[in-house]
Short mmCIF file of C-alpha atoms (C1' of nucleotides) in Angstrom, two decimals:
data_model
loop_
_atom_site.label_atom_id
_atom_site.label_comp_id
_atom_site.label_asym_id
_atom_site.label_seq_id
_atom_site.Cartn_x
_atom_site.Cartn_y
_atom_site.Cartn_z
CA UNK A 1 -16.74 -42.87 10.48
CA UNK A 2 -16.78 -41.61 6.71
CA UNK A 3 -17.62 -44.07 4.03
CA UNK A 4 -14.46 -45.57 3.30
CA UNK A 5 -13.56 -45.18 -1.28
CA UNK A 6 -16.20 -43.00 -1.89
CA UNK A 7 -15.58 -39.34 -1.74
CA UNK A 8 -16.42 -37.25 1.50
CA UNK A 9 -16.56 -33.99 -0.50
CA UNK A 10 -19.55 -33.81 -2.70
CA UNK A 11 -18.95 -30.36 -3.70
CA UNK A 12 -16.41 -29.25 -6.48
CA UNK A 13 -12.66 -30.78 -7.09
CA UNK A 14 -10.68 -28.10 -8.23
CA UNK A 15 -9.23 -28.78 -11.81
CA UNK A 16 -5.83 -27.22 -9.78
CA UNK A 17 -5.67 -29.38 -7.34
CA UNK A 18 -5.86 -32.56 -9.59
CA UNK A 19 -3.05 -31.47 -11.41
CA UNK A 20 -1.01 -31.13 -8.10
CA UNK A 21 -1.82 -34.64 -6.94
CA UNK A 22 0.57 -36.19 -9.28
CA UNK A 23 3.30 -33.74 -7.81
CA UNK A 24 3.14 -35.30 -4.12
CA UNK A 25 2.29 -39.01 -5.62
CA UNK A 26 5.82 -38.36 -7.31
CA UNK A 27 7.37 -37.61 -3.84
CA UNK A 28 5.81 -40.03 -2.39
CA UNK A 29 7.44 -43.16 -4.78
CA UNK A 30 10.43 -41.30 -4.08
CA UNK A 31 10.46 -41.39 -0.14
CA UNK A 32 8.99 -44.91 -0.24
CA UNK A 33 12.04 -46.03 -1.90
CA UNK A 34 14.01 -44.09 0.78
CA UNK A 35 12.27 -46.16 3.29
CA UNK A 36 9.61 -43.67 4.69
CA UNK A 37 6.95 -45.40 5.80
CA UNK A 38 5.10 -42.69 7.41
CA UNK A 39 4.22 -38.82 6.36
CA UNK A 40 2.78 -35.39 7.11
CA UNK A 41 1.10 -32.94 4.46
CA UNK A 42 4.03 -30.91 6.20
CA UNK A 43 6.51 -33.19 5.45
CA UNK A 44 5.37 -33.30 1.51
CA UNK A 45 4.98 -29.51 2.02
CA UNK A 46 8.61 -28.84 2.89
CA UNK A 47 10.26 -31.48 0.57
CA UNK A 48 8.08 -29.42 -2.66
CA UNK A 49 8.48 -25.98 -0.96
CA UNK A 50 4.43 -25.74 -1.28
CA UNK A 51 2.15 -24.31 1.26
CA UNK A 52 1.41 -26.91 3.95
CA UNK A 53 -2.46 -25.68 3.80
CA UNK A 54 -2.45 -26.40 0.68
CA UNK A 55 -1.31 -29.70 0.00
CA UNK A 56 -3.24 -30.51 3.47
CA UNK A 57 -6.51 -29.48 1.10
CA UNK A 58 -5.63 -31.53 -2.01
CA UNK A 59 -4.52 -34.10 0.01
CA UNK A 60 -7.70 -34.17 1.86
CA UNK A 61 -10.01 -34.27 -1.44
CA UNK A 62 -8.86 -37.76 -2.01
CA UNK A 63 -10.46 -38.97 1.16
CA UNK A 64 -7.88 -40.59 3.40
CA UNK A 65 -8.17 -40.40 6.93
CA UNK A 66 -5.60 -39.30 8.57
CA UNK A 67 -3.88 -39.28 12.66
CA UNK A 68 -3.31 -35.66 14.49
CA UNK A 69 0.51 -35.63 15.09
CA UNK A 70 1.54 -38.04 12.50
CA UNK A 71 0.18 -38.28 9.32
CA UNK A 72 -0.57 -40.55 6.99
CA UNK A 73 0.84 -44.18 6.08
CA UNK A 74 2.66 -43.72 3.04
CA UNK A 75 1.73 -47.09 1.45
CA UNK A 76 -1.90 -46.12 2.27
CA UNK A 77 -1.49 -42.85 1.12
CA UNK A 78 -0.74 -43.59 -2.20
CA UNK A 79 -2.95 -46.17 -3.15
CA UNK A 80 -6.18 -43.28 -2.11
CA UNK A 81 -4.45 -40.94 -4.68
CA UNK A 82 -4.01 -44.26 -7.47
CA UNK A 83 -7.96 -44.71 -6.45
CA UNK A 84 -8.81 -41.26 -6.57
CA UNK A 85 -7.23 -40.26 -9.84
CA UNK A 86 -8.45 -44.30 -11.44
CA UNK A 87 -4.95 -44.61 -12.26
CA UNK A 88 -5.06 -48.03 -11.12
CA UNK A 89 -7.68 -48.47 -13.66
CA UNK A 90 -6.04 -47.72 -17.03
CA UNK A 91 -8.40 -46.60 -19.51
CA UNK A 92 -7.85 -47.79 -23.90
CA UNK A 93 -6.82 -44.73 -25.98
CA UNK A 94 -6.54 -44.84 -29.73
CA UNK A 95 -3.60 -42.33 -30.97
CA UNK A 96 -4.12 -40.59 -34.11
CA UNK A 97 -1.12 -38.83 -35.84
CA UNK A 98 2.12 -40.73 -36.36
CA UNK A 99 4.19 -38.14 -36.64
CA UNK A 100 7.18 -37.32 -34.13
CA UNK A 101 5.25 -36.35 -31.50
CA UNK A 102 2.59 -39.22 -31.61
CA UNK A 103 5.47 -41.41 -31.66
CA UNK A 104 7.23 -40.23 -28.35
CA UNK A 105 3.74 -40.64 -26.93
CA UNK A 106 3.57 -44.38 -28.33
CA UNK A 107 7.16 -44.99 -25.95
CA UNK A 108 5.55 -43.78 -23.08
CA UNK A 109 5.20 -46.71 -21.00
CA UNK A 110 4.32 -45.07 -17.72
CA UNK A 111 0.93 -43.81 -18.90
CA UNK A 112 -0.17 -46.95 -18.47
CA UNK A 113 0.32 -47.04 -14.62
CA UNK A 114 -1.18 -43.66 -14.62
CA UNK A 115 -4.71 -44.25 -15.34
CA UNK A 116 -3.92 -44.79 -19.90
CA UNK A 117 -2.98 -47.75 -22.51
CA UNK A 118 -3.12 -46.77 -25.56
CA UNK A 119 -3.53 -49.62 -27.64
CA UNK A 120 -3.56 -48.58 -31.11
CA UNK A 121 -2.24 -46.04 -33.73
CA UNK A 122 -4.01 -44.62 -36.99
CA UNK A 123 -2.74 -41.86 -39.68
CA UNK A 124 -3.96 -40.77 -42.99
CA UNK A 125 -0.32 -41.10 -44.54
CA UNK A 126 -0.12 -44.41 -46.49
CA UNK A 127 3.79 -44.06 -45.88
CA UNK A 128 3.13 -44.22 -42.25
CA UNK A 129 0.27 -46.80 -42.36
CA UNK A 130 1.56 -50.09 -42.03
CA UNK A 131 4.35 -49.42 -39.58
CA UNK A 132 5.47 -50.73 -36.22
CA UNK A 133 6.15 -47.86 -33.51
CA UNK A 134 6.61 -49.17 -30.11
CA UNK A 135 4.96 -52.20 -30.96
CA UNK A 136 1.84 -50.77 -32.20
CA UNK A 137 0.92 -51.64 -36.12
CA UNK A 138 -0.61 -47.57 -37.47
CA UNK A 139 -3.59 -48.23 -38.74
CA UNK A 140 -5.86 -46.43 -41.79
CA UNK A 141 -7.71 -43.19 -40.34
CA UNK A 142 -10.59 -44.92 -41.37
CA UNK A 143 -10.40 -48.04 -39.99
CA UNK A 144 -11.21 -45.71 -36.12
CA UNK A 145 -14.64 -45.29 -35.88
CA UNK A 146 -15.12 -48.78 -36.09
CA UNK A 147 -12.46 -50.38 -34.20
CA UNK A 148 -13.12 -47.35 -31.35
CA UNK A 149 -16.89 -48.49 -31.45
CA UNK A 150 -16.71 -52.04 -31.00
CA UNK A 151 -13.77 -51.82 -28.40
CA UNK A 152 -15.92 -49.16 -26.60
CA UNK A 153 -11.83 -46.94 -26.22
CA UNK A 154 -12.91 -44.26 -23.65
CA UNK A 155 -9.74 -41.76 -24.68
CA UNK A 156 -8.89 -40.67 -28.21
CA UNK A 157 -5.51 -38.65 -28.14
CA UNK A 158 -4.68 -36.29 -31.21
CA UNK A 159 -1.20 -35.71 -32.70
CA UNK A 160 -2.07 -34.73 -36.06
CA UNK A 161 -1.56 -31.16 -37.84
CA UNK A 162 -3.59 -28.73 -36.75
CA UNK A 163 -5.67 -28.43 -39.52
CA UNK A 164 -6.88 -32.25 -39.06
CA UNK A 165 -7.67 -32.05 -35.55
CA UNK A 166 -10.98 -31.02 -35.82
CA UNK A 167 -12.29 -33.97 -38.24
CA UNK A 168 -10.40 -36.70 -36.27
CA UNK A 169 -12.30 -34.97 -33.00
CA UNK A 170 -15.38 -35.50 -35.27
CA UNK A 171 -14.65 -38.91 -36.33
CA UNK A 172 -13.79 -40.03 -32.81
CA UNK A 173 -16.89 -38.43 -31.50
CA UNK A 174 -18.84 -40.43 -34.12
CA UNK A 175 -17.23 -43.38 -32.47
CA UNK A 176 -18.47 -42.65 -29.28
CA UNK A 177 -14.81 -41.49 -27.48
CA UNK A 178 -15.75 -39.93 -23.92
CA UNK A 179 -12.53 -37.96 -23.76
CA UNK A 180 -10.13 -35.74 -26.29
CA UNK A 181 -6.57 -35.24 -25.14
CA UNK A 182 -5.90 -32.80 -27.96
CA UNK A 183 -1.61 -32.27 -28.76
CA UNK A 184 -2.49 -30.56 -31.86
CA UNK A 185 -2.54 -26.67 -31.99
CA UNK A 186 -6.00 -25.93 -32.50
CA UNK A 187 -9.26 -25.23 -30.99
CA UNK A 188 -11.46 -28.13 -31.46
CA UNK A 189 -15.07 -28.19 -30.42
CA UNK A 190 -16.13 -31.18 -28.69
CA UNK A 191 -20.56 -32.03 -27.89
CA UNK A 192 -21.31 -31.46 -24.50
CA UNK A 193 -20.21 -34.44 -22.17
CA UNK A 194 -17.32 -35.15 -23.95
CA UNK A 195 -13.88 -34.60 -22.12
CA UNK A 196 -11.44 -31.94 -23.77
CA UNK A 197 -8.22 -31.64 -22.58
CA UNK A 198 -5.64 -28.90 -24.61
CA UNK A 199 -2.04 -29.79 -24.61
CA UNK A 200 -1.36 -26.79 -26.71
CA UNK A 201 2.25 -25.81 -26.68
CA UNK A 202 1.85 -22.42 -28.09
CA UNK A 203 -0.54 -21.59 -25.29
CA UNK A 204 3.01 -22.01 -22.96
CA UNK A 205 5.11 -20.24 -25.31
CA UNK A 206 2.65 -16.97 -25.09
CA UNK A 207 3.13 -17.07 -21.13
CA UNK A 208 6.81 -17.92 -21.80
CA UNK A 209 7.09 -15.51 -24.09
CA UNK A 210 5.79 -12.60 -22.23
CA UNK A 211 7.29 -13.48 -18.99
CA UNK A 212 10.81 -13.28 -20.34
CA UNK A 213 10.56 -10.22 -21.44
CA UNK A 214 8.11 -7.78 -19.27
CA UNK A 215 8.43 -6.64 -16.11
CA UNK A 216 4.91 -6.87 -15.34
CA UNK A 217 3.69 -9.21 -12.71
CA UNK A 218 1.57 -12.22 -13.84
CA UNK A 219 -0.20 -14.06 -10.82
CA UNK A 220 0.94 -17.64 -10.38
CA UNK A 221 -0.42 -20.41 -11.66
CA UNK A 222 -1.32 -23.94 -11.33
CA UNK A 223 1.79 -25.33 -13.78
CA UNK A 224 3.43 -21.70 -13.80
CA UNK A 225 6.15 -20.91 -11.18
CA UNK A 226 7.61 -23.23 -8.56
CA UNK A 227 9.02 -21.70 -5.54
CA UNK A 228 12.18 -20.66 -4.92
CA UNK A 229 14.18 -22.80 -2.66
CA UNK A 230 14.48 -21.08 0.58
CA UNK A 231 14.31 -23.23 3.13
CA UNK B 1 -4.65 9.13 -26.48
CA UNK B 2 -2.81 6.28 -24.60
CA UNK B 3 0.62 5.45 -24.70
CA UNK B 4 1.46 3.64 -27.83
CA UNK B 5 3.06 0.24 -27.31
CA UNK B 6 3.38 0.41 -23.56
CA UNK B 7 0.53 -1.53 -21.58
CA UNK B 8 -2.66 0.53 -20.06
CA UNK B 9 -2.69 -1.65 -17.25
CA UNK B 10 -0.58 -1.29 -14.73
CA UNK B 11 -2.22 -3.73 -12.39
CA UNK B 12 -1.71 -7.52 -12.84
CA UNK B 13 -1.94 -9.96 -15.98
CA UNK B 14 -3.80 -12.98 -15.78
CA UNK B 15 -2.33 -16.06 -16.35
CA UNK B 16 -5.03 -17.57 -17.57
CA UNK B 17 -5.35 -14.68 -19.99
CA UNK B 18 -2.05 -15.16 -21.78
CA UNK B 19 -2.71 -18.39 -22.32
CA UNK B 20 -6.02 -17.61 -24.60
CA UNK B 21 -4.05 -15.52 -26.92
CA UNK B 22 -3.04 -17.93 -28.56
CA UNK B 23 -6.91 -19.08 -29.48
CA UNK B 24 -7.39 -15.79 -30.51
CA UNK B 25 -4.27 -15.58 -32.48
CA UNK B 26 -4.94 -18.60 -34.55
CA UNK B 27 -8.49 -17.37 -35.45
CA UNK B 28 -7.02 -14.43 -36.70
CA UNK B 29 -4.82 -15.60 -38.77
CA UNK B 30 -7.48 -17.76 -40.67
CA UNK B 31 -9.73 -15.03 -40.83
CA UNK B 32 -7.08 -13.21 -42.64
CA UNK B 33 -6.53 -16.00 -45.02
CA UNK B 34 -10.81 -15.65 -45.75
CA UNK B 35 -10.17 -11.85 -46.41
CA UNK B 36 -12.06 -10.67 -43.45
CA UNK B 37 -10.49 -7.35 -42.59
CA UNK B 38 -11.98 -6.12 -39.79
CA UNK B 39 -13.05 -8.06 -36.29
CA UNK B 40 -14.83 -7.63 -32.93
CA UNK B 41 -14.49 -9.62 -29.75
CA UNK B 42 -18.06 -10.56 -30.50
CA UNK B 43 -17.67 -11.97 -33.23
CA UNK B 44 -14.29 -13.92 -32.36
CA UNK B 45 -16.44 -15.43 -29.22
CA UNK B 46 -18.80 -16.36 -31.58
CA UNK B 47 -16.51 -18.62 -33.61
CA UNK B 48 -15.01 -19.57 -30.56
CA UNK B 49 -17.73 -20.62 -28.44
CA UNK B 50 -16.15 -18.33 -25.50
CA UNK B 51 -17.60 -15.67 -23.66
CA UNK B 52 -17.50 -12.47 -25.57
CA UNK B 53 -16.90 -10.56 -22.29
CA UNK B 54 -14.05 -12.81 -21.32
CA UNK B 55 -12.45 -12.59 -24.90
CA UNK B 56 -12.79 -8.41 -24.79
CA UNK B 57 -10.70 -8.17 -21.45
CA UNK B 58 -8.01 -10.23 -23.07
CA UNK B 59 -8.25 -8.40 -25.82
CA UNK B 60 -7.92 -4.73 -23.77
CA UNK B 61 -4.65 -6.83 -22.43
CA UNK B 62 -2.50 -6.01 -25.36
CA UNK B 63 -3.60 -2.24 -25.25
CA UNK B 64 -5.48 -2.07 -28.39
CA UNK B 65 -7.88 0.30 -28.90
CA UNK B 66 -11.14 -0.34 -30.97
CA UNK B 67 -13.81 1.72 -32.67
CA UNK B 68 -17.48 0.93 -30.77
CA UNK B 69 -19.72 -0.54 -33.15
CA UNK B 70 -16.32 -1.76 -35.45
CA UNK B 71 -14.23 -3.39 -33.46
CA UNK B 72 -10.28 -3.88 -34.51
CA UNK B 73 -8.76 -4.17 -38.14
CA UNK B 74 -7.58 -7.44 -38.30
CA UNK B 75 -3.60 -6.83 -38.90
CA UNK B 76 -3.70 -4.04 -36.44
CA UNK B 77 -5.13 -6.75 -33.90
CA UNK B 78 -3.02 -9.60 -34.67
CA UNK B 79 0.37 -6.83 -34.92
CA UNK B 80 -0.80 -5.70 -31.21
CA UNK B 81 -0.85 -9.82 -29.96
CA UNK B 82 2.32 -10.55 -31.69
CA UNK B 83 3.94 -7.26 -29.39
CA UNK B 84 2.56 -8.34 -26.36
CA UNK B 85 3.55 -11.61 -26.32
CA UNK B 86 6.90 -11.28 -27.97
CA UNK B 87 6.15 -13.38 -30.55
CA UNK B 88 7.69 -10.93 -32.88
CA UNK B 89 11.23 -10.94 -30.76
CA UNK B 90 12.14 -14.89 -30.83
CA UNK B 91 14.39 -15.78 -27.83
CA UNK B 92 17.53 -17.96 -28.39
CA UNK B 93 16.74 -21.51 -26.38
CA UNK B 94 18.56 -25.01 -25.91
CA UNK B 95 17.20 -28.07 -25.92
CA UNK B 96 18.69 -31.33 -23.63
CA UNK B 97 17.73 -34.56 -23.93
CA UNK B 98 17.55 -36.06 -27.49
CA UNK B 99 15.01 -38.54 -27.40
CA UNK B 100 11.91 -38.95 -28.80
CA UNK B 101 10.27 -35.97 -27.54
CA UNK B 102 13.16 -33.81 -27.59
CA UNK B 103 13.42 -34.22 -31.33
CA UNK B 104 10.30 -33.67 -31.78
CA UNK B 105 10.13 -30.46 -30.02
CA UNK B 106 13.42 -29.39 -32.14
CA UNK B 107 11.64 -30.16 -35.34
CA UNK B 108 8.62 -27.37 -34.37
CA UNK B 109 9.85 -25.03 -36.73
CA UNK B 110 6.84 -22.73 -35.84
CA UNK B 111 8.72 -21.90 -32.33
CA UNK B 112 10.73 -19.48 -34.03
CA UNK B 113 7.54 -17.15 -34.73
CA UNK B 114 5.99 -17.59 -31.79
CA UNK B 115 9.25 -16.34 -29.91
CA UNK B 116 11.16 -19.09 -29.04
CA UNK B 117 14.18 -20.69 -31.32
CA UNK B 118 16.14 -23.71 -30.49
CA UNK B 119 19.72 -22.94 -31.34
CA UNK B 120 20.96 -25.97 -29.87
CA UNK B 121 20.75 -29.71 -28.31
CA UNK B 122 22.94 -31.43 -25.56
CA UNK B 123 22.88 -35.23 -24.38
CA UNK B 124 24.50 -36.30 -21.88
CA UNK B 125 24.23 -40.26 -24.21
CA UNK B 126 27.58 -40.85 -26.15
CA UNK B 127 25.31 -42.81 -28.65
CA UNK B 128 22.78 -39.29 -28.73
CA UNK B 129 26.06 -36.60 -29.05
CA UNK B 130 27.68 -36.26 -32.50
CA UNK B 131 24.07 -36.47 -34.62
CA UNK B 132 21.77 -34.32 -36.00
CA UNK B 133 18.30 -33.50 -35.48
CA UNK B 134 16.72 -31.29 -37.52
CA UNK B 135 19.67 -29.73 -39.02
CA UNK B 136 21.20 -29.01 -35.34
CA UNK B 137 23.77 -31.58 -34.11
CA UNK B 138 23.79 -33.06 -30.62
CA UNK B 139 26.64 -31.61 -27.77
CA UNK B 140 27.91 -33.10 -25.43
CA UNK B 141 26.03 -32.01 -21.69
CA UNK B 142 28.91 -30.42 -20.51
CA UNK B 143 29.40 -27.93 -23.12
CA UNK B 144 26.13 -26.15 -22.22
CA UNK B 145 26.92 -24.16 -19.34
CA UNK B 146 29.61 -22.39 -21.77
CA UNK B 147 27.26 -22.19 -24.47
CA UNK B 148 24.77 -20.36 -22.40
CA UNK B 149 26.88 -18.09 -21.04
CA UNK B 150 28.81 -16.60 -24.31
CA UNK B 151 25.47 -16.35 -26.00
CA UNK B 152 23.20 -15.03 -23.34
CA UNK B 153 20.79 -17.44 -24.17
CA UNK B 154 18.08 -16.74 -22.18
CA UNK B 155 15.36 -19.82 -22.27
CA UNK B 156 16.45 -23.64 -21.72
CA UNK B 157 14.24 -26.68 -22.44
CA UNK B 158 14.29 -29.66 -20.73
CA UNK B 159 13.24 -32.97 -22.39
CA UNK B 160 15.14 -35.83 -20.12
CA UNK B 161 14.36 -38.43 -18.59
CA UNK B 162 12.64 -37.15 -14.54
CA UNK B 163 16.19 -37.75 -12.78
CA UNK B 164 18.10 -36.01 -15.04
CA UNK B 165 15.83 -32.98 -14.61
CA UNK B 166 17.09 -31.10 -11.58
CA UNK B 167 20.85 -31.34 -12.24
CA UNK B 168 20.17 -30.15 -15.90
CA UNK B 169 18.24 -27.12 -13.97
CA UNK B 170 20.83 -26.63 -12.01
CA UNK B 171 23.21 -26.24 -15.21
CA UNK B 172 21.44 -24.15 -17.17
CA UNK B 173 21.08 -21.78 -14.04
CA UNK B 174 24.57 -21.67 -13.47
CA UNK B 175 25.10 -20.79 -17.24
CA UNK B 176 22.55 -17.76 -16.77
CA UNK B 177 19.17 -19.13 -18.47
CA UNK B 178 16.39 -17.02 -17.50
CA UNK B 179 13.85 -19.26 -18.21
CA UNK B 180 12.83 -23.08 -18.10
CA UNK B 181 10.42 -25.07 -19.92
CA UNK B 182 9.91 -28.25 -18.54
CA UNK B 183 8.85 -31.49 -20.68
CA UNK B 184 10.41 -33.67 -17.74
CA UNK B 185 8.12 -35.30 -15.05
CA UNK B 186 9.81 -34.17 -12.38
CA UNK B 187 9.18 -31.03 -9.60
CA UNK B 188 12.29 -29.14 -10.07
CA UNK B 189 13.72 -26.05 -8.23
CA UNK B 190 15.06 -23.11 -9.53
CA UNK B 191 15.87 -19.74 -7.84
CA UNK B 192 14.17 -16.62 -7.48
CA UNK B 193 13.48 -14.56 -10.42
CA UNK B 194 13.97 -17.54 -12.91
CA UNK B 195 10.67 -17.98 -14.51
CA UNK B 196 9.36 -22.17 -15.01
CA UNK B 197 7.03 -23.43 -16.83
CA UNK B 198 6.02 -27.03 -16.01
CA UNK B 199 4.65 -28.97 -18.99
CA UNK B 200 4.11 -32.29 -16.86
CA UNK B 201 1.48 -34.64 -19.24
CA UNK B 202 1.08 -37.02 -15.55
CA UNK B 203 -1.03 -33.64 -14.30
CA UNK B 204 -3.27 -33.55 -17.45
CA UNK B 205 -3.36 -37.44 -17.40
CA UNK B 206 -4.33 -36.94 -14.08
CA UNK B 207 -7.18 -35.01 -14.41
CA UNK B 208 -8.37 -37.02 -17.43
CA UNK B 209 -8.11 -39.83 -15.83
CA UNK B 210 -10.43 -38.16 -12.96
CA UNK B 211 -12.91 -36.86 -14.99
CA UNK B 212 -13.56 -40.11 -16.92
CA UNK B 213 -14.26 -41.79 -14.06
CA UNK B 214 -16.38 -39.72 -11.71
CA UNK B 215 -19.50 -37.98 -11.54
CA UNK B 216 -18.13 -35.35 -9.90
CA UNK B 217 -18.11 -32.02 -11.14
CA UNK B 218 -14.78 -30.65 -11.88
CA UNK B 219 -14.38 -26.47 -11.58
CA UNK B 220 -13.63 -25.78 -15.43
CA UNK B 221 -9.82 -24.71 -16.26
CA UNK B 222 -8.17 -22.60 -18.30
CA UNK B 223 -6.77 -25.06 -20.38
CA UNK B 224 -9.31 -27.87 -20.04
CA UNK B 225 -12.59 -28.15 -21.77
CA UNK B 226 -13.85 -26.23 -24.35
CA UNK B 227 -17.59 -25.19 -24.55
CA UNK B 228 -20.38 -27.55 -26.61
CA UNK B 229 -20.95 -26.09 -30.12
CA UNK B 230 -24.43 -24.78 -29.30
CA UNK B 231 -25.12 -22.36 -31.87
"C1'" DT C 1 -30.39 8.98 -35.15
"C1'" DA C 2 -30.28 4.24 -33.54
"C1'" DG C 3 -27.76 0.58 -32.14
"C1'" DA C 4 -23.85 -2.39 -31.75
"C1'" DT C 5 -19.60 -2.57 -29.69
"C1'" DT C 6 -16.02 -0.73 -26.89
"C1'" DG C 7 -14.19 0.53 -22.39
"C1'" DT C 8 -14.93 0.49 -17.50
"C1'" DT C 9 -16.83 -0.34 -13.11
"C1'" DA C 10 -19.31 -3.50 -9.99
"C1'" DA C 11 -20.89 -8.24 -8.55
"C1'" DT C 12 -20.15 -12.93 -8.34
"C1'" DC C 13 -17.81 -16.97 -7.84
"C1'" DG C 14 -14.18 -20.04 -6.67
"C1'" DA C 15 -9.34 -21.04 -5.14
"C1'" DT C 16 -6.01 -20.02 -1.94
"C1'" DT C 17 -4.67 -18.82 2.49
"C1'" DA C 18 -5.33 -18.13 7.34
"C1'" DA C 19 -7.28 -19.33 11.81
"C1'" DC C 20 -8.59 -22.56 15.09
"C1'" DA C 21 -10.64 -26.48 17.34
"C1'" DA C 22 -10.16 -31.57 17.72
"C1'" DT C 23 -7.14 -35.39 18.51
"C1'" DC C 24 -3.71 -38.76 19.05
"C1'" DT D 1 0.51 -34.05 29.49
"C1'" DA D 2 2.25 -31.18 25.73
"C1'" DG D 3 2.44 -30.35 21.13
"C1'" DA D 4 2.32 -31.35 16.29
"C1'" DT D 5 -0.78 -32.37 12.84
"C1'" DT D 6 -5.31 -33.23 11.16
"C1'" DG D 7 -9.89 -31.62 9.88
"C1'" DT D 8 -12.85 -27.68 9.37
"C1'" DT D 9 -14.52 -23.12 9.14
"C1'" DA D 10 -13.68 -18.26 7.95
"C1'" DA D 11 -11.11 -14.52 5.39
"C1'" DT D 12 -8.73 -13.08 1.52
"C1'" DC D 13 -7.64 -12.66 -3.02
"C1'" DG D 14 -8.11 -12.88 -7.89
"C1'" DA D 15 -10.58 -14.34 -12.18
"C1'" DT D 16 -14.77 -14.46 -14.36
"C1'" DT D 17 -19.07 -12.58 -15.32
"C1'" DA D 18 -22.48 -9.01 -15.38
"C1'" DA D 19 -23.96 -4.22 -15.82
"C1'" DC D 20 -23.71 0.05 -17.91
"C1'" DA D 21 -22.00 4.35 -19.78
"C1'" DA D 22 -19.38 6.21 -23.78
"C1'" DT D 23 -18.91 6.38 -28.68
"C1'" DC D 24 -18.72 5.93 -33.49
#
DNA sequence: TAGATTGTTAATCGATTAACAATC
DNA sequence: TAGATTGTTAATCGATTAACAATC
């Protein structure tokens, strides 16, 4: 028997297959709700119109065990991805940029029951500082090092202008912030062993972009194309 | 000499590839501000921390060709991105869903130059329909399918709520829309030969989440982390 | 000319897909 | 038992990286 919440693959996770856990997780609230209590990596397979392989491998990387001819226990089968993924631990996040964008972030509950709070807000604008968005007070810019230091905040998360991106990465860094989830559209460098992760929109608009209007085939990727239904 | 304008390769364009454009792009355009007129791969790797190899065969991509020893002039380059991409032929897009992040994404007036525009909003919320965002005032749901059809607009945008995502689809197919760009959390379906792009923040949270936990290695991914500054 | 950089071809590496044995 | 599905190993495919010749 395999040691049971650690992981039996000690080689390499695929960065692609992470980002397709949440897809399944997703189907599998869904069919729990239906009543499902049991399920094949066919079964996810057919309802996403993925290959079966496929979701057999990601499904696999989170460790669960499964039985020959029927599958998994749904119940179980989500809690190993909640564990895999930690988003049954929520990690603290400080927001920077108060702007539209860093305000739709601020309403999104569900981030918290996917592995981040974020519990406070800062800007450089004094017009902005001072205010209440989604029940978080923003906070001076300069007030972050310090309040990211002493509450040890794992996740910084930057919705500022481009052109402030890179010294709010710095002044997080200086905090000691293991990860950068970046929203602004620019190419921040992070030290080594710090977490980067680019939510550049413009990056999706070039692919968009050249899709719509070429001919030429592009090879599919990890949050490209979805398969046609035809099944 | 090589056809102008046209692409030298014939084969197959990497994903991941279009997607670093924009990197390049942006460094560009601030070299231009600095006056620099002429540029090599090597020496945008260099500011960029990337692989100069990697940055030359996205570079070849757009079917420019350099001077050994010189590299590209500068406009030339950025003229050659702008063409490839379509960034200098802005599709017509609609938006639904006018909440938080939908109004956000219509106040990104930089879309329009990197080839998308948002001519219009729809909300399916009484409360939502009748105001305006950004100088473009919210219709009603229903009215899109006729919108999209007389105007041949070719990309749609969903920002709604997860459930609200596949009918929306479904509408904006019917209507004609080429394209989809998804800000939903939801796996949606579309037919053959409509292109979708998924920009799901549960996958990135996802592997953020991972990463901040674990030990394990993670393969690196085109849009995840950026390289130490090291130099 | 010398040498840096382009353009191109080959090697490597990893993700996806296929094949198949084990098992309930 | 028969057969579907798991778990695992091998084959394929494509992206990245390395090597090198051409060239200004």
């Amino acid at each position: 028997m395999k040691q049971i919440g650690s992981n039996p693959r000690t080689h390499l996770i695929p960065e692609a297959s992470l980002r397709r856990l949440p897809i399944y997780y997703r189907s599998l609230q869904e069919m729990k709700v239906a009543g499902v209590s049991q399920v094949s990596c066919a079964d996810l397979a057919r309802v996403l119109g993925l290959d079966p392989t496929q979701v057999r491998k990601d499904i696999e990387m989170t460790g669960i065990v499964g039985k020959p001819r029927v599958g998994y226990l749904l119940g179980e089968l989500v809690l190993w991805i909640e564990n895999f993924l930690g988003w049954n631990r929520p990690k603290e996040a400080v927001l920077v940029g108060a702007g539209s964008l860093g305000s739709a972030l601020l309403g999104y509950e569900k981030f918290r029951s996917h592995g981040m709070q974020i519990v406070a807000a800062f800007d450089i604008d004094p017009e902005k500082i001072g205010q209440r968005i989604h029940g978080r007070e923003v906070q001076p810019l300069m007030f972050l090092p310090d309040f990211v230091r002493q509450r040890k905040t794992p996740v910084g998360v930057i919705a500022t202008p481009a052109a402030a991106a890179q010294p709010v990465t710095d002044l997080m860094v200086a905090g000691g912030i293991r990860a950068i989830w970046n929203f602004a559209p620019a190419h921040i460098q992070v030290p080594e062993g710090v977490i980067l992760q680019n939510e550049d929109l413009y990056h999706s608009l070039a692919s968009l972009s050249f899709k719509l209007e070429t001919k030429m085939p592009v090879t599919p990727a990890e949050n490209g194309n979805s398969y046609a239904e035809d099944n």
